[in-house]
PDB file of C-alpha atoms in Angstrom:
ATOM      1  CA  MET A 709     -23.042   2.360  25.422  1.00 48.00           C
ATOM      2  CA  SER A 710     -24.923   5.946  25.449  1.00 53.00           C
ATOM      3  CA  HIS A 711     -25.404   9.004  23.459  1.00 62.00           C
ATOM      4  CA  HIS A 712     -21.775  10.924  23.253  1.00 75.00           C
ATOM      5  CA  THR A 713     -19.756   8.408  23.165  1.00 81.00           C
ATOM      6  CA  PRO A 714     -16.553   9.203  21.693  1.00 83.00           C
ATOM      7  CA  ILE A 715     -14.502   6.456  19.370  1.00 84.00           C
ATOM      8  CA  TYR A 716     -11.064   7.190  19.627  1.00 85.00           C
ATOM      9  CA  GLY A 717      -8.974   5.847  16.593  1.00 85.00           C
ATOM     10  CA  HIS A 718      -6.231   7.097  14.161  1.00 82.00           C
ATOM     11  CA  SER A 719      -6.396   9.703  12.175  1.00 81.00           C
ATOM     12  CA  ARG A 720      -5.941   8.203   7.822  1.00 78.00           C
ATOM     13  CA  GLY A 721      -4.615  11.187   6.996  1.00 79.00           C
ATOM     14  CA  TYR A 722      -1.518  12.061   8.713  1.00 85.00           C
ATOM     15  CA  ARG A 723      -0.719   9.005   6.780  1.00 84.00           C
ATOM     16  CA  THR A 724      -0.999  10.243   3.616  1.00 84.00           C
ATOM     17  CA  LEU A 725       0.232  13.551   4.518  1.00 88.00           C
ATOM     18  CA  ALA A 726       3.269  12.078   5.495  1.00 91.00           C
ATOM     19  CA  LEU A 727       3.706   9.811   2.740  1.00 92.00           C
ATOM     20  CA  LEU A 728       3.017  13.144  -0.285  1.00 92.00           C
ATOM     21  CA  ALA A 729       6.646  14.904   2.475  1.00 93.00           C
ATOM     22  CA  VAL A 730       8.453  11.758   1.735  1.00 94.00           C
ATOM     23  CA  ALA A 731       8.081  12.449  -2.394  1.00 93.00           C
ATOM     24  CA  ALA A 732       8.405  15.982  -1.601  1.00 92.00           C
ATOM     25  CA  ILE A 733      11.685  14.519   0.004  1.00 91.00           C
ATOM     26  CA  VAL A 734      13.466  12.754  -1.874  1.00 90.00           C
ATOM     27  CA  VAL A 735      12.046  15.512  -5.114  1.00 86.00           C
ATOM     28  CA  SER A 736      14.385  17.578  -2.361  1.00 84.00           C
ATOM     29  CA  PHE A 737      17.372  15.525  -2.883  1.00 85.00           C
ATOM     30  CA  LEU A 738      17.164  15.247  -6.337  1.00 83.00           C
ATOM     31  CA  ASP A 739      17.623  18.921  -6.885  1.00 79.00           C
ATOM     32  CA  ILE A 740      20.504  19.253  -4.531  1.00 80.00           C
ATOM     33  CA  GLU A 741      22.313  15.650  -6.211  1.00 80.00           C
ATOM     34  CA  ARG A 742      21.915  17.671  -9.720  1.00 79.00           C
ATOM     35  CA  GLY A 743      22.663  20.989  -8.894  1.00 70.00           C
ATOM     36  CA  VAL A 744      25.784  22.220  -9.394  1.00 59.00           C
ATOM     37  CA  GLY A 745      26.077  23.349  -5.856  1.00 62.00           C
ATOM     38  CA  MET A 746      24.586  23.685  -3.010  1.00 68.00           C
ATOM     39  CA  SER A 747      20.937  25.020  -3.647  1.00 72.00           C
ATOM     40  CA  SER A 748      19.272  26.569  -0.753  1.00 79.00           C
ATOM     41  CA  VAL A 749      15.863  25.529  -2.371  1.00 78.00           C
ATOM     42  CA  GLY A 750      16.688  21.845  -2.222  1.00 78.00           C
ATOM     43  CA  ILE A 751      17.481  22.407   1.691  1.00 83.00           C
ATOM     44  CA  VAL A 752      15.385  24.356   2.541  1.00 86.00           C
ATOM     45  CA  GLY A 753      12.539  22.025   1.265  1.00 84.00           C
ATOM     46  CA  LEU A 754      14.912  18.770   2.130  1.00 87.00           C
ATOM     47  CA  ILE A 755      14.506  20.498   6.128  1.00 91.00           C
ATOM     48  CA  GLY A 756      10.666  21.945   5.406  1.00 92.00           C
ATOM     49  CA  PHE A 757       9.830  18.246   4.180  1.00 93.00           C
ATOM     50  CA  SER A 758      11.836  16.039   6.435  1.00 93.00           C
ATOM     51  CA  ALA A 759      10.123  18.170  10.143  1.00 95.00           C
ATOM     52  CA  LEU A 760       6.775  17.719   8.250  1.00 93.00           C
ATOM     53  CA  PHE A 761       6.799  14.360   7.709  1.00 95.00           C
ATOM     54  CA  PHE A 762       8.041  13.610  11.677  1.00 94.00           C
ATOM     55  CA  TYR A 763       4.519  15.851  12.543  1.00 93.00           C
ATOM     56  CA  ALA A 764       2.791  13.629   9.780  1.00 91.00           C
ATOM     57  CA  TRP A 765       3.919   9.711  11.504  1.00 90.00           C
ATOM     58  CA  ARG A 766       3.471  11.321  14.813  1.00 90.00           C
ATOM     59  CA  ARG A 767       0.157  12.887  14.029  1.00 87.00           C
ATOM     60  CA  ALA A 768      -0.622   9.566  12.261  1.00 84.00           C
ATOM     61  CA  ALA A 769       0.525   7.314  15.486  1.00 83.00           C
ATOM     62  CA  ARG A 770      -1.356   8.785  18.149  1.00 85.00           C
ATOM     63  CA  ARG A 771      -5.591   7.551  19.559  1.00 86.00           C
ATOM     64  CA  VAL A 772      -6.932  10.781  18.746  1.00 86.00           C
ATOM     65  CA  VAL A 773     -11.903  10.833  19.047  1.00 87.00           C
ATOM     66  CA  VAL A 774     -12.653   9.875  15.181  1.00 87.00           C
ATOM     67  CA  MET A 775     -15.983   9.805  15.873  1.00 90.00           C
ATOM     68  CA  ASN A 776     -18.908  10.277  18.123  1.00 89.00           C
ATOM     69  CA  ILE A 777     -22.257   8.752  18.431  1.00 90.00           C
ATOM     70  CA  GLN A 778     -24.845  11.220  19.190  1.00 90.00           C
ATOM     71  CA  GLU A 779     -28.664  10.797  19.559  1.00 88.00           C
ATOM     72  CA  GLY A 780     -29.217  11.784  16.005  1.00 88.00           C
ATOM     73  CA  GLY A 781     -26.634   9.945  14.314  1.00 91.00           C
ATOM     74  CA  PHE A 782     -22.379   9.960  14.038  1.00 91.00           C
ATOM     75  CA  SER A 783     -20.427  13.145  14.040  1.00 90.00           C
ATOM     76  CA  ILE A 784     -17.336  12.734  12.122  1.00 87.00           C
ATOM     77  CA  ASP A 785     -14.698  13.960  14.234  1.00 85.00           C
ATOM     78  CA  ASP A 786     -11.602  12.838  12.370  1.00 82.00           C
ATOM     79  CA  PRO A 787      -8.721  15.566  12.214  1.00 80.00           C
ATOM     80  CA  ALA A 788      -8.686  14.371   8.374  1.00 77.00           C
ATOM     81  CA  GLN A 789     -11.775  14.346   7.697  1.00 78.00           C
ATOM     82  CA  PRO A 790     -13.912  16.922   9.991  1.00 82.00           C
ATOM     83  CA  PHE A 791     -17.835  16.526   8.295  1.00 83.00           C
ATOM     84  CA  GLY A 792     -19.363  16.281  11.755  1.00 85.00           C
ATOM     85  CA  LEU A 793     -23.274  15.283  12.251  1.00 89.00           C
ATOM     86  CA  ILE A 794     -23.952  12.687   9.628  1.00 89.00           C
ATOM     87  CA  GLU A 795     -27.729  11.902  10.215  1.00 91.00           C
ATOM     88  CA  PHE A 796     -28.899   8.745  10.299  1.00 92.00           C
ATOM     89  CA  ASP A 797     -31.108   9.294   7.171  1.00 91.00           C
ATOM     90  CA  GLU A 798     -28.589  10.167   5.497  1.00 90.00           C
ATOM     91  CA  ILE A 799     -26.630   6.648   6.115  1.00 91.00           C
ATOM     92  CA  GLU A 800     -27.689   4.796   3.255  1.00 91.00           C
ATOM     93  CA  GLU A 801     -25.059   1.610   4.187  1.00 91.00           C
ATOM     94  CA  LEU A 802     -22.745   0.743   7.482  1.00 92.00           C
ATOM     95  CA  ARG A 803     -19.563  -1.661   6.987  1.00 90.00           C
ATOM     96  CA  ILE A 804     -16.937  -2.941   8.721  1.00 89.00           C
ATOM     97  CA  TYR A 805     -13.970  -4.222   8.150  1.00 88.00           C
ATOM     98  CA  ALA A 806     -13.810  -6.455  11.421  1.00 80.00           C
ATOM     99  CA  LEU A 807     -10.873  -8.346  10.169  1.00 79.00           C
ATOM    100  CA  LEU A 808      -7.995  -5.470   8.857  1.00 77.00           C
ATOM    101  CA  GLU A 809      -5.413  -4.566  12.224  1.00 78.00           C
ATOM    102  CA  ARG A 810      -6.996  -1.616  12.924  1.00 82.00           C
ATOM    103  CA  PRO A 811     -10.757  -2.001  11.717  1.00 87.00           C
ATOM    104  CA  MET A 812     -13.156   0.067   9.764  1.00 88.00           C
ATOM    105  CA  ILE A 813     -16.381   1.964  10.399  1.00 90.00           C
ATOM    106  CA  ALA A 814     -17.388   3.116   6.684  1.00 90.00           C
ATOM    107  CA  PHE A 815     -20.399   4.461   5.676  1.00 90.00           C
ATOM    108  CA  ARG A 816     -21.690   4.738   2.279  1.00 88.00           C
ATOM    109  CA  LEU A 817     -24.110   7.835   2.022  1.00 86.00           C
ATOM    110  CA  HIS A 818     -27.700   7.961   0.439  1.00 87.00           C
ATOM    111  CA  HIS A 819     -26.563  12.167  -1.399  1.00 83.00           C
ATOM    112  CA  PRO A 820     -22.741  12.112  -0.878  1.00 80.00           C
ATOM    113  CA  ASP A 821     -22.514  15.621  -1.945  1.00 77.00           C
ATOM    114  CA  ARG A 822     -24.424  17.090   0.586  1.00 80.00           C
ATOM    115  CA  LEU A 823     -21.966  16.107   2.727  1.00 78.00           C
ATOM    116  CA  ARG A 824     -19.704  16.877   1.019  1.00 76.00           C
ATOM    117  CA  ARG A 825     -20.426  20.051   0.386  1.00 77.00           C
ATOM    118  CA  ARG A 826     -20.201  20.343   4.466  1.00 76.00           C
ATOM    119  CA  GLY A 827     -16.452  19.859   4.499  1.00 70.00           C
ATOM    120  CA  PRO A 828     -13.214  21.761   4.259  1.00 73.00           C
ATOM    121  CA  ALA A 829     -13.128  23.804   1.523  1.00 77.00           C
ATOM    122  CA  VAL A 830      -9.463  21.538   0.294  1.00 74.00           C
ATOM    123  CA  LEU A 831     -10.809  18.234   1.250  1.00 72.00           C
ATOM    124  CA  ARG A 832     -14.322  19.203  -0.955  1.00 74.00           C
ATOM    125  CA  ALA A 833     -11.902  20.081  -3.683  1.00 77.00           C
ATOM    126  CA  VAL A 834      -9.998  16.607  -3.654  1.00 73.00           C
ATOM    127  CA  SER A 835     -13.276  14.413  -3.099  1.00 73.00           C
ATOM    128  CA  LYS A 836     -15.394  16.459  -6.125  1.00 74.00           C
ATOM    129  CA  MET A 837     -13.644  14.138  -8.601  1.00 74.00           C
ATOM    130  CA  THR A 838     -13.184  11.062  -6.076  1.00 73.00           C
ATOM    131  CA  TRP A 839     -16.950  10.617  -5.028  1.00 71.00           C
ATOM    132  CA  PRO A 840     -19.037   9.426  -7.113  1.00 71.00           C
ATOM    133  CA  LEU A 841     -16.221   6.408  -7.827  1.00 71.00           C
ATOM    134  CA  GLN A 842     -16.336   5.478  -4.750  1.00 73.00           C
ATOM    135  CA  HIS A 843     -18.957   3.065  -2.557  1.00 76.00           C
ATOM    136  CA  TYR A 844     -18.219   3.866   0.046  1.00 79.00           C
ATOM    137  CA  GLN A 845     -17.683   8.228   1.176  1.00 80.00           C
ATOM    138  CA  VAL A 846     -16.663   8.021   4.501  1.00 84.00           C
ATOM    139  CA  VAL A 847     -14.556   5.621   6.180  1.00 85.00           C
ATOM    140  CA  VAL A 848     -13.262   5.983   9.419  1.00 87.00           C
ATOM    141  CA  GLU A 849     -10.638   4.161  11.291  1.00 86.00           C
ATOM    142  CA  LEU A 850     -11.262   2.352  14.456  1.00 86.00           C
ATOM    143  CA  ASP A 851      -7.646   2.343  17.410  1.00 83.00           C
ATOM    144  CA  ALA A 852      -8.334  -1.248  18.531  1.00 73.00           C
ATOM    145  CA  TRP A 853     -11.425  -4.991  17.808  1.00 68.00           C
ATOM    146  CA  ASN A 854     -13.362  -3.905  20.719  1.00 73.00           C
ATOM    147  CA  ASP A 855     -16.477  -2.692  22.489  1.00 80.00           C
ATOM    148  CA  GLN A 856     -16.486   0.339  20.599  1.00 83.00           C
ATOM    149  CA  VAL A 857     -17.598  -1.287  16.981  1.00 83.00           C
ATOM    150  CA  ALA A 858     -19.716  -3.261  18.591  1.00 83.00           C
ATOM    151  CA  ALA A 859     -21.237   0.273  19.741  1.00 85.00           C
ATOM    152  CA  ILE A 860     -21.646   0.655  16.744  1.00 86.00           C
ATOM    153  CA  LYS A 861     -22.851  -1.547  15.660  1.00 87.00           C
ATOM    154  CA  SER A 862     -25.756  -1.504  18.257  1.00 87.00           C
ATOM    155  CA  VAL A 863     -26.538   1.946  17.853  1.00 89.00           C
ATOM    156  CA  ALA A 864     -27.365   1.350  13.532  1.00 88.00           C
ATOM    157  CA  VAL A 865     -29.266  -1.791  13.770  1.00 89.00           C
ATOM    158  CA  LYS A 866     -31.381   0.173  16.466  1.00 90.00           C
ATOM    159  CA  SER A 867     -31.378   3.505  14.084  1.00 89.00           C
ATOM    160  CA  GLY A 868     -32.211   0.617  11.047  1.00 90.00           C
ATOM    161  CA  ILE A 869     -29.237   1.489   8.964  1.00 91.00           C
ATOM    162  CA  PRO A 870     -28.355  -1.368   7.351  1.00 90.00           C
ATOM    163  CA  ILE A 871     -24.898  -3.696   7.961  1.00 89.00           C
ATOM    164  CA  ARG A 872     -22.359  -5.594   6.120  1.00 88.00           C
ATOM    165  CA  SER A 873     -19.316  -6.637   8.060  1.00 82.00           C
ATOM    166  CA  GLU A 874     -17.344 -10.287   7.294  1.00 74.00           C
ATOM    167  CA  LEU A 875     -18.904 -10.827  11.090  1.00 68.00           C
ATOM    168  CA  LEU A 876     -22.191 -11.573  12.095  1.00 56.00           C
TER     169      LEU A 876
END
């Protein structure tokens, strides 16, 4: 595969948003149940969070470009974590979770705070506490086990990035 190769997958962030919407639907439903009459806040919350759930779940099931192989590195274009270009010299190790139904590619970075500061403001705030505890800071879920994984692996080997995987 050549440079500027799109890698397709599924955005994990939309699944998280869908699960949070389900929790909010439950809270809204409990507000309606506990109220003496029909609570307008509960009804609006139930309708709004139901719409958010269906939107997020539909987006989570859709196949999108989550990463591009560039000349200087991997460009993370996942809608949930749009970090942009991660240069090869920023990557300490690449981990391939190949035995899953949808394989995942994980990046351990030399200086994760540099990349975290380049991300969107909400992602910076959420990840400030968790990134120091994570072994791999950026995880991208691919569509299926296919030649995309081999392309990522070959580019990483050519760039001198150590790779860990369940497969040889």
